[in-house]
Amino acid sequence: MQKHLTLLLATLTLTTTLAQAQWSEVGGLNALAANGSIQTMVFDTSGNLYAAGTFTNASGNRYVAKWDGFTWSEVGGLNGLAANNSIFSLCIDSSNNLYAAGNFLNSGNQQYVAKWDGITWSELGGPNSLGAYSYISSICSDGQGNIYAGGNFINQATGFRYVAKYNGTSWSELSGINSLNANISIRALIVDSIGSIYAAGGFQNAQLKCYVAKFDGVSWSEVGNGFDTLNANGGIFTIGFDKLKAAGSFTNINGNQYVADWNNNLWGELGGINSLAVTNYIYKVHSDKNGNTYATGVFKNINNHCYVAKYNGTSWSELGGLSSLAANALLDITSDRYGNIY
């Protein structure tokens, strides 16, 4: 089930210089002044940063905030989107259009994917075209501009969760009715460089283990099977690349959460057994342009602070040094084209 956090979180950037890296608040102290959590961030091709979550504008509506390098603003102006509930996911398509989805409703009391084309916000596909009656956890776009959505919404005829695809004209169930058969919510979606779609969440295989599902353009399959299966004993909240990775609430044999790494047709623990050794949920895994991997969530260091964990290909460390960020929770992480971490 989608976990809602109502903590006030700052959006921060780690700027790397020849001298010393440090955390700073984007725009300066209270520039964004978010009165609720920041759940999702994305960059467009021009380098603008967008952020959204549970925070609200002066009218009490959730909105997408834009950082253009100088100031924060509400995308579309005051109440341009006027989302009446949380925004869980943002994505950018190949034409630089911005999309938002979450738990907010249209006039028909249905959740939907909102599109910002640079001029106006609209419901993707038209009113009630997706037909979602529960939250949308994740959206993503492929190289052809198709939009994919997953969450807790179901096929009304069968009761299974599914990945919805918008092809520029209409919404459909990816690969056909009941092809994925997800019995619990979808938390994460991602597209690889050749257009394969990956989905994960709380849904389970026949052995009641959570898994990463892959759609190769023809059918869905479990990434790894038999001896090579992930066998996740808890929910998968995030999947990412450079190479396929997954993390969430699932644990290793020692009871520690970890980042699972799909490498050479085997699932393994990134860095080796207990190399990260965290004891709480991992909400996001991200890889930067240099191949470093980052993990964030509600796991804490020895000072009881949440932090960004970095894997440099050899070992895990706390990004910026011990308690340099000193966060109370971290729900998302991304990087810009210069390698700065947000």
mmCIF file of C-alpha atoms in Angstrom:
data_model
loop_
_atom_site.group_PDB
_atom_site.id
_atom_site.type_symbol
_atom_site.label_atom_id
_atom_site.label_comp_id
_atom_site.label_asym_id
_atom_site.label_seq_id
_atom_site.Cartn_x
_atom_site.Cartn_y
_atom_site.Cartn_z
ATOM 1 C CA MET A 1 0.000 0.000 0.000
ATOM 2 C CA GLN A 2 1.259 3.463 -0.774
ATOM 3 C CA LYS A 3 2.966 4.861 2.332
ATOM 4 C CA HIS A 4 2.063 8.472 3.083
ATOM 5 C CA LEU A 5 4.566 10.622 4.978
ATOM 6 C CA THR A 6 3.609 14.071 6.219
ATOM 7 C CA LEU A 7 7.081 15.177 7.157
ATOM 8 C CA LEU A 8 8.402 18.531 6.030
ATOM 9 C CA LEU A 9 11.313 17.734 3.738
ATOM 10 C CA ALA A 10 13.795 20.146 2.221
ATOM 11 C CA THR A 11 14.893 19.763 -1.382
ATOM 12 C CA LEU A 12 18.661 19.782 -1.330
ATOM 13 C CA THR A 13 21.498 19.611 -3.790
ATOM 14 C CA LEU A 14 24.953 18.220 -3.196
ATOM 15 C CA THR A 15 27.313 20.375 -5.243
ATOM 16 C CA THR A 16 30.650 18.767 -5.995
ATOM 17 C CA THR A 17 33.622 21.089 -6.396
ATOM 18 C CA LEU A 18 37.377 20.627 -6.369
ATOM 19 C CA ALA A 19 37.358 21.811 -2.777
ATOM 20 C CA GLN A 20 34.637 20.083 -0.777
ATOM 21 C CA ALA A 21 31.147 18.802 -1.487
ATOM 22 C CA GLN A 22 28.329 20.147 0.650
ATOM 23 C CA TRP A 23 24.572 20.089 0.952
ATOM 24 C CA SER A 24 22.610 23.294 0.362
ATOM 25 C CA GLU A 25 18.928 24.218 0.074
ATOM 26 C CA VAL A 26 17.858 24.831 -3.527
ATOM 27 C CA GLY A 27 17.083 28.540 -3.869
ATOM 28 C CA GLY A 28 18.235 29.347 -0.351
ATOM 29 C CA LEU A 29 16.550 29.103 3.034
ATOM 30 C CA ASN A 30 12.785 28.511 2.708
ATOM 31 C CA ALA A 31 12.787 29.415 -0.998
ATOM 32 C CA LEU A 32 10.345 26.612 -1.747
ATOM 33 C CA ALA A 33 8.794 26.612 1.738
ATOM 34 C CA ALA A 34 7.035 23.285 1.195
ATOM 35 C CA ASN A 35 4.537 22.646 3.987
ATOM 36 C CA GLY A 36 4.422 18.906 3.310
ATOM 37 C CA SER A 37 6.565 16.126 1.928
ATOM 38 C CA ILE A 38 8.363 16.148 -1.425
ATOM 39 C CA GLN A 39 7.627 12.749 -2.974
ATOM 40 C CA THR A 40 8.910 13.074 -6.536
ATOM 41 C CA MET A 41 11.365 15.106 -8.630
ATOM 42 C CA VAL A 42 12.343 15.197 -12.298
ATOM 43 C CA PHE A 43 14.500 17.284 -14.646
ATOM 44 C CA ASP A 44 13.440 18.339 -18.134
ATOM 45 C CA THR A 45 15.836 18.517 -21.077
ATOM 46 C CA SER A 46 16.451 22.227 -20.430
ATOM 47 C CA GLY A 47 17.685 21.552 -16.909
ATOM 48 C CA ASN A 48 14.608 22.788 -15.050
ATOM 49 C CA LEU A 49 13.828 20.864 -11.868
ATOM 50 C CA TYR A 50 10.245 19.941 -10.953
ATOM 51 C CA ALA A 51 9.106 18.767 -7.519
ATOM 52 C CA ALA A 52 5.750 17.662 -6.105
ATOM 53 C CA GLY A 53 4.224 15.735 -3.231
ATOM 54 C CA THR A 54 1.855 16.624 -0.424
ATOM 55 C CA PHE A 55 2.809 20.301 -0.080
ATOM 56 C CA THR A 56 0.141 22.875 -0.966
ATOM 57 C CA ASN A 57 -0.248 26.380 -2.356
ATOM 58 C CA ALA A 58 -2.104 29.301 -0.764
ATOM 59 C CA SER A 59 -5.420 27.753 -1.822
ATOM 60 C CA GLY A 60 -4.680 24.414 -0.181
ATOM 61 C CA ASN A 61 -4.154 22.593 -3.489
ATOM 62 C CA ARG A 62 -1.176 20.373 -4.277
ATOM 63 C CA TYR A 63 0.924 21.600 -7.174
ATOM 64 C CA VAL A 64 4.063 21.000 -9.196
ATOM 65 C CA ALA A 65 6.873 23.394 -8.291
ATOM 66 C CA LYS A 66 9.483 24.399 -10.877
ATOM 67 C CA TRP A 67 13.047 25.553 -10.186
ATOM 68 C CA ASP A 68 14.473 27.316 -13.240
ATOM 69 C CA GLY A 69 17.863 28.008 -11.701
ATOM 70 C CA PHE A 70 16.743 31.312 -10.200
ATOM 71 C CA THR A 71 13.307 31.002 -8.615
ATOM 72 C CA TRP A 72 10.630 28.509 -7.601
ATOM 73 C CA SER A 73 7.219 28.875 -9.257
ATOM 74 C CA GLU A 74 3.945 26.963 -9.555
ATOM 75 C CA VAL A 75 3.680 25.248 -12.940
ATOM 76 C CA GLY A 76 0.664 26.727 -14.712
ATOM 77 C CA GLY A 77 0.300 29.526 -12.188
ATOM 78 C CA LEU A 78 -1.784 29.525 -9.022
ATOM 79 C CA ASN A 79 -4.193 26.558 -9.156
ATOM 80 C CA GLY A 80 -3.207 25.730 -12.730
ATOM 81 C CA LEU A 81 -3.321 22.045 -11.805
ATOM 82 C CA ALA A 82 -5.266 22.411 -8.536
ATOM 83 C CA ALA A 83 -4.596 18.826 -7.467
ATOM 84 C CA ASN A 84 -6.943 17.936 -4.598
ATOM 85 C CA ASN A 85 -4.698 15.219 -3.190
ATOM 86 C CA SER A 86 -1.097 14.024 -3.190
ATOM 87 C CA ILE A 87 1.173 13.895 -6.250
ATOM 88 C CA PHE A 88 3.293 10.737 -6.189
ATOM 89 C CA SER A 89 5.052 10.724 -9.564
ATOM 90 C CA LEU A 90 6.353 13.069 -12.263
ATOM 91 C CA CYS A 91 7.857 12.270 -15.658
ATOM 92 C CA ILE A 92 9.049 14.043 -18.813
ATOM 93 C CA ASP A 93 8.468 12.663 -22.314
ATOM 94 C CA SER A 94 10.683 12.887 -25.391
ATOM 95 C CA SER A 95 8.986 16.165 -26.404
ATOM 96 C CA ASN A 96 9.636 17.750 -22.986
ATOM 97 C CA ASN A 97 6.009 17.546 -21.870
ATOM 98 C CA LEU A 98 5.558 17.150 -18.119
ATOM 99 C CA TYR A 99 3.200 14.594 -16.533
ATOM 100 C CA ALA A 100 1.949 14.267 -12.959
ATOM 101 C CA ALA A 101 -0.075 11.562 -11.214
ATOM 102 C CA GLY A 102 -0.950 10.416 -7.735
ATOM 103 C CA ASN A 103 -4.059 10.355 -5.601
ATOM 104 C CA PHE A 104 -5.728 13.530 -6.924
ATOM 105 C CA LEU A 105 -9.131 13.248 -8.582
ATOM 106 C CA ASN A 106 -10.960 14.682 -11.576
ATOM 107 C CA SER A 107 -14.590 15.823 -11.522
ATOM 108 C CA GLY A 108 -15.668 12.196 -12.013
ATOM 109 C CA ASN A 109 -13.858 11.141 -8.804
ATOM 110 C CA GLN A 110 -11.270 9.198 -10.758
ATOM 111 C CA GLN A 111 -7.494 9.413 -10.466
ATOM 112 C CA TYR A 112 -5.795 10.485 -13.675
ATOM 113 C CA VAL A 113 -2.538 11.465 -15.340
ATOM 114 C CA ALA A 114 -2.225 15.225 -15.809
ATOM 115 C CA LYS A 115 -0.209 16.651 -18.716
ATOM 116 C CA TRP A 116 1.498 20.050 -18.883
ATOM 117 C CA ASP A 117 2.340 20.974 -22.489
ATOM 118 C CA GLY A 118 3.990 24.270 -21.594
ATOM 119 C CA ILE A 119 0.713 26.197 -21.829
ATOM 120 C CA THR A 120 -2.037 24.311 -19.993
ATOM 121 C CA TRP A 121 -2.720 21.335 -17.761
ATOM 122 C CA SER A 122 -5.076 18.690 -19.168
ATOM 123 C CA GLU A 123 -6.212 15.150 -18.395
ATOM 124 C CA LEU A 124 -4.208 12.766 -20.561
ATOM 125 C CA GLY A 125 -6.572 11.031 -22.967
ATOM 126 C CA GLY A 126 -9.568 13.142 -21.941
ATOM 127 C CA PRO A 127 -11.951 12.973 -18.957
ATOM 128 C CA ASN A 128 -12.223 9.530 -17.334
ATOM 129 C CA SER A 129 -10.299 7.885 -20.186
ATOM 130 C CA LEU A 130 -7.961 5.933 -17.898
ATOM 131 C CA GLY A 131 -10.751 4.846 -15.562
ATOM 132 C CA ALA A 132 -8.573 4.634 -12.448
ATOM 133 C CA TYR A 133 -10.457 4.365 -9.164
ATOM 134 C CA SER A 134 -7.411 4.296 -6.902
ATOM 135 C CA TYR A 135 -4.034 5.993 -6.651
ATOM 136 C CA ILE A 136 -1.360 6.066 -9.360
ATOM 137 C CA SER A 137 2.058 5.407 -7.820
ATOM 138 C CA SER A 138 4.353 5.706 -10.817
ATOM 139 C CA ILE A 139 4.425 7.050 -14.374
ATOM 140 C CA CYS A 140 7.159 6.911 -17.009
ATOM 141 C CA SER A 141 7.711 7.564 -20.713
ATOM 142 C CA ASP A 142 9.548 5.646 -23.429
ATOM 143 C CA GLY A 143 11.548 7.013 -26.356
ATOM 144 C CA GLN A 144 8.485 7.094 -28.599
ATOM 145 C CA GLY A 145 6.541 9.273 -26.190
ATOM 146 C CA ASN A 146 4.213 6.545 -24.884
ATOM 147 C CA ILE A 147 3.181 7.084 -21.267
ATOM 148 C CA TYR A 148 2.869 4.245 -18.747
ATOM 149 C CA ALA A 149 1.077 4.316 -15.406
ATOM 150 C CA GLY A 150 0.824 1.865 -12.544
ATOM 151 C CA GLY A 151 -0.510 1.904 -9.012
ATOM 152 C CA ASN A 152 -3.391 0.498 -7.030
ATOM 153 C CA PHE A 153 -6.063 0.902 -9.721
ATOM 154 C CA ILE A 154 -7.527 -2.306 -11.086
ATOM 155 C CA ASN A 155 -9.081 -3.839 -14.155
ATOM 156 C CA GLN A 156 -12.729 -3.502 -13.159
ATOM 157 C CA ALA A 157 -13.648 -6.813 -14.789
ATOM 158 C CA THR A 158 -11.023 -8.962 -13.078
ATOM 159 C CA GLY A 159 -9.760 -7.096 -10.023
ATOM 160 C CA PHE A 160 -6.061 -7.247 -10.968
ATOM 161 C CA ARG A 161 -3.701 -4.265 -10.968
ATOM 162 C CA TYR A 162 -2.064 -3.580 -14.314
ATOM 163 C CA VAL A 163 0.247 -1.258 -16.233
ATOM 164 C CA ALA A 164 -1.705 1.188 -18.372
ATOM 165 C CA LYS A 165 -0.245 2.529 -21.631
ATOM 166 C CA TYR A 166 -1.206 5.745 -23.407
ATOM 167 C CA ASN A 167 -0.106 5.639 -27.066
ATOM 168 C CA GLY A 168 -0.997 9.203 -27.957
ATOM 169 C CA THR A 169 -4.613 8.343 -28.698
ATOM 170 C CA SER A 170 -6.027 6.064 -25.999
ATOM 171 C CA TRP A 171 -5.295 4.116 -22.826
ATOM 172 C CA SER A 172 -4.994 0.316 -22.853
ATOM 173 C CA GLU A 173 -3.752 -2.471 -20.601
ATOM 174 C CA LEU A 174 -0.145 -3.205 -21.543
ATOM 175 C CA SER A 175 0.074 -6.628 -23.236
ATOM 176 C CA GLY A 176 -3.666 -7.245 -22.927
ATOM 177 C CA ILE A 177 -6.174 -8.150 -20.225
ATOM 178 C CA ASN A 178 -4.709 -9.972 -17.197
ATOM 179 C CA SER A 179 -1.280 -10.342 -18.763
ATOM 180 C CA LEU A 180 0.531 -9.155 -15.622
ATOM 181 C CA ASN A 181 -2.096 -10.250 -13.074
ATOM 182 C CA ALA A 182 -0.686 -8.108 -10.281
ATOM 183 C CA ASN A 183 -2.512 -9.067 -7.097
ATOM 184 C CA ILE A 184 -1.224 -6.118 -5.036
ATOM 185 C CA SER A 185 -0.281 -2.560 -5.969
ATOM 186 C CA ILE A 186 2.410 -1.528 -8.458
ATOM 187 C CA ARG A 187 4.859 0.879 -6.843
ATOM 188 C CA ALA A 188 7.546 1.450 -9.496
ATOM 189 C CA LEU A 189 7.818 1.610 -13.294
ATOM 190 C CA ILE A 190 10.862 2.195 -15.451
ATOM 191 C CA VAL A 191 11.835 1.900 -19.135
ATOM 192 C CA ASP A 192 15.262 0.731 -20.291
ATOM 193 C CA SER A 193 17.265 1.955 -23.290
ATOM 194 C CA ILE A 194 15.672 -0.553 -25.686
ATOM 195 C CA GLY A 195 12.101 0.100 -24.592
ATOM 196 C CA SER A 196 11.480 -2.813 -22.219
ATOM 197 C CA ILE A 197 9.146 -1.936 -19.332
ATOM 198 C CA TYR A 198 9.847 -3.001 -15.752
ATOM 199 C CA ALA A 199 7.277 -3.001 -12.961
ATOM 200 C CA ALA A 200 7.488 -3.859 -9.268
ATOM 201 C CA GLY A 201 5.617 -3.309 -6.044
ATOM 202 C CA GLY A 202 3.735 -5.448 -3.579
ATOM 203 C CA PHE A 203 2.445 -7.944 -6.143
ATOM 204 C CA GLN A 204 3.599 -11.530 -5.767
ATOM 205 C CA ASN A 205 4.464 -14.631 -7.767
ATOM 206 C CA ALA A 206 3.113 -18.146 -7.134
ATOM 207 C CA GLN A 207 5.528 -18.546 -4.208
ATOM 208 C CA LEU A 208 4.088 -15.362 -2.611
ATOM 209 C CA LYS A 209 7.356 -13.479 -3.164
ATOM 210 C CA CYS A 210 7.507 -9.975 -4.601
ATOM 211 C CA TYR A 211 9.357 -9.692 -7.880
ATOM 212 C CA VAL A 212 10.385 -7.425 -10.750
ATOM 213 C CA ALA A 213 8.276 -7.995 -13.871
ATOM 214 C CA LYS A 214 9.593 -7.239 -17.364
ATOM 215 C CA PHE A 215 7.594 -6.563 -20.523
ATOM 216 C CA ASP A 216 9.809 -7.164 -23.574
ATOM 217 C CA GLY A 217 7.324 -5.915 -26.157
ATOM 218 C CA VAL A 218 5.536 -9.270 -26.379
ATOM 219 C CA SER A 219 4.822 -10.588 -22.893
ATOM 220 C CA TRP A 220 5.450 -10.157 -19.166
ATOM 221 C CA SER A 221 7.952 -12.350 -17.330
ATOM 222 C CA GLU A 222 9.660 -12.435 -13.949
ATOM 223 C CA VAL A 223 13.230 -11.125 -13.976
ATOM 224 C CA GLY A 224 15.077 -14.167 -12.707
ATOM 225 C CA ASN A 225 13.313 -17.442 -12.102
ATOM 226 C CA GLY A 226 13.998 -20.666 -10.284
ATOM 227 C CA PHE A 227 17.465 -20.531 -8.717
ATOM 228 C CA ASP A 228 18.007 -16.967 -9.954
ATOM 229 C CA THR A 229 14.823 -15.449 -8.518
ATOM 230 C CA LEU A 230 14.915 -12.363 -6.291
ATOM 231 C CA ASN A 231 12.608 -13.943 -3.685
ATOM 232 C CA ALA A 232 11.798 -10.574 -2.127
ATOM 233 C CA ASN A 233 10.113 -11.107 1.244
ATOM 234 C CA GLY A 234 8.638 -7.600 1.256
ATOM 235 C CA GLY A 235 7.529 -4.854 -1.079
ATOM 236 C CA ILE A 236 9.684 -3.450 -3.886
ATOM 237 C CA PHE A 237 9.382 0.342 -3.777
ATOM 238 C CA THR A 238 11.940 1.328 -6.405
ATOM 239 C CA ILE A 239 13.679 -0.006 -9.497
ATOM 240 C CA GLY A 240 16.434 1.745 -11.403
ATOM 241 C CA PHE A 241 19.322 1.581 -13.830
ATOM 242 C CA ASP A 242 22.318 1.776 -14.987
ATOM 243 C CA LYS A 243 22.100 -1.989 -14.525
ATOM 244 C CA LEU A 244 18.740 -3.133 -13.163
ATOM 245 C CA LYS A 245 18.425 -2.600 -9.419
ATOM 246 C CA ALA A 246 15.603 -2.981 -6.913
ATOM 247 C CA ALA A 247 15.021 -2.056 -3.276
ATOM 248 C CA GLY A 248 12.245 -1.564 -0.762
ATOM 249 C CA SER A 249 11.202 -3.266 2.455
ATOM 250 C CA PHE A 250 12.570 -6.735 1.592
ATOM 251 C CA THR A 251 15.533 -8.041 3.561
ATOM 252 C CA ASN A 252 18.505 -10.388 3.275
ATOM 253 C CA ILE A 253 19.163 -13.428 5.454
ATOM 254 C CA ASN A 254 20.386 -11.148 8.252
ATOM 255 C CA GLY A 255 17.211 -9.074 8.282
ATOM 256 C CA ASN A 256 18.800 -6.017 6.630
ATOM 257 C CA GLN A 257 17.291 -4.085 3.743
ATOM 258 C CA TYR A 258 19.569 -3.900 0.725
ATOM 259 C CA VAL A 259 19.847 -2.890 -2.927
ATOM 260 C CA ALA A 260 19.384 -5.908 -5.192
ATOM 261 C CA ASP A 261 21.460 -5.910 -8.370
ATOM 262 C CA TRP A 262 20.635 -7.906 -11.528
ATOM 263 C CA ASN A 263 23.987 -8.792 -13.069
ATOM 264 C CA ASN A 264 24.970 -11.550 -15.499
ATOM 265 C CA ASN A 265 21.546 -13.185 -15.150
ATOM 266 C CA LEU A 266 21.776 -13.368 -11.358
ATOM 267 C CA TRP A 267 20.260 -11.322 -8.529
ATOM 268 C CA GLY A 268 22.838 -10.284 -5.951
ATOM 269 C CA GLU A 269 23.303 -7.796 -3.123
ATOM 270 C CA LEU A 270 24.992 -4.637 -4.409
ATOM 271 C CA GLY A 271 28.361 -4.402 -2.673
ATOM 272 C CA GLY A 272 28.048 -7.860 -1.127
ATOM 273 C CA ILE A 273 26.174 -9.270 1.875
ATOM 274 C CA ASN A 274 25.496 -6.612 4.540
ATOM 275 C CA SER A 275 27.683 -4.048 2.797
ATOM 276 C CA LEU A 276 24.927 -1.446 3.131
ATOM 277 C CA ALA A 277 23.312 -3.071 6.185
ATOM 278 C CA VAL A 278 20.369 -0.714 6.746
ATOM 279 C CA THR A 279 17.440 -1.602 8.963
ATOM 280 C CA ASN A 280 14.563 0.335 7.460
ATOM 281 C CA TYR A 281 12.864 0.949 4.123
ATOM 282 C CA ILE A 282 14.677 2.072 0.979
ATOM 283 C CA TYR A 283 12.357 4.297 -1.054
ATOM 284 C CA LYS A 284 14.501 5.219 -4.052
ATOM 285 C CA VAL A 285 17.530 3.933 -5.949
ATOM 286 C CA HIS A 286 19.193 6.191 -8.514
ATOM 287 C CA SER A 287 22.323 5.983 -10.679
ATOM 288 C CA ASP A 288 24.154 9.096 -11.885
ATOM 289 C CA LYS A 289 25.942 9.680 -15.199
ATOM 290 C CA ASN A 290 29.185 8.313 -13.738
ATOM 291 C CA GLY A 291 27.648 5.005 -12.717
ATOM 292 C CA ASN A 292 27.486 5.690 -8.988
ATOM 293 C CA THR A 293 24.403 4.287 -7.253
ATOM 294 C CA TYR A 294 22.485 6.135 -4.530
ATOM 295 C CA ALA A 295 19.860 4.874 -2.095
ATOM 296 C CA THR A 296 17.505 6.911 0.076
ATOM 297 C CA GLY A 297 14.679 6.142 2.475
ATOM 298 C CA VAL A 298 13.992 6.124 6.193
ATOM 299 C CA PHE A 299 17.085 4.157 7.226
ATOM 300 C CA LYS A 300 19.377 6.002 9.650
ATOM 301 C CA ASN A 301 23.026 6.412 10.574
ATOM 302 C CA ILE A 302 24.544 6.111 14.064
ATOM 303 C CA ASN A 303 23.342 9.643 14.857
ATOM 304 C CA ASN A 304 19.725 8.650 14.131
ATOM 305 C CA HIS A 305 19.669 10.761 10.946
ATOM 306 C CA CYS A 306 18.407 9.638 7.548
ATOM 307 C CA TYR A 307 21.004 9.969 4.821
ATOM 308 C CA VAL A 308 21.875 9.321 1.186
ATOM 309 C CA ALA A 309 23.943 6.173 0.759
ATOM 310 C CA LYS A 310 26.374 6.123 -2.174
ATOM 311 C CA TYR A 311 27.900 3.068 -3.822
ATOM 312 C CA ASN A 312 30.947 3.947 -5.941
ATOM 313 C CA GLY A 313 31.451 0.488 -7.431
ATOM 314 C CA THR A 314 33.492 -0.718 -4.485
ATOM 315 C CA SER A 315 31.866 0.316 -1.223
ATOM 316 C CA TRP A 316 28.933 2.180 0.384
ATOM 317 C CA SER A 317 29.375 5.506 2.175
ATOM 318 C CA GLU A 318 27.258 8.370 3.501
ATOM 319 C CA LEU A 319 27.102 11.081 0.856
ATOM 320 C CA GLY A 320 28.587 14.326 2.179
ATOM 321 C CA GLY A 321 29.904 12.697 5.350
ATOM 322 C CA LEU A 322 28.318 11.656 8.628
ATOM 323 C CA SER A 323 25.074 13.573 9.306
ATOM 324 C CA SER A 324 25.997 16.271 6.788
ATOM 325 C CA LEU A 325 22.393 16.247 5.554
ATOM 326 C CA ALA A 326 20.776 15.131 8.830
ATOM 327 C CA ALA A 327 17.399 14.425 7.228
ATOM 328 C CA ASN A 328 14.323 13.063 9.008
ATOM 329 C CA ALA A 329 13.197 11.116 5.915
ATOM 330 C CA LEU A 330 14.147 10.934 2.224
ATOM 331 C CA LEU A 331 11.548 9.922 -0.359
ATOM 332 C CA ASP A 332 13.263 10.643 -3.671
ATOM 333 C CA ILE A 333 16.643 11.359 -5.220
ATOM 334 C CA THR A 334 17.769 12.484 -8.659
ATOM 335 C CA SER A 335 20.777 14.069 -10.373
ATOM 336 C CA ASP A 336 21.309 16.761 -12.973
ATOM 337 C CA ARG A 337 23.440 16.698 -16.122
ATOM 338 C CA TYR A 338 26.411 18.064 -14.168
ATOM 339 C CA GLY A 339 26.333 15.278 -11.624
ATOM 340 C CA ASN A 340 24.830 17.256 -8.720
ATOM 341 C CA ILE A 341 22.592 15.176 -6.476
ATOM 342 C CA TYR A 342 19.178 16.373 -5.299
#
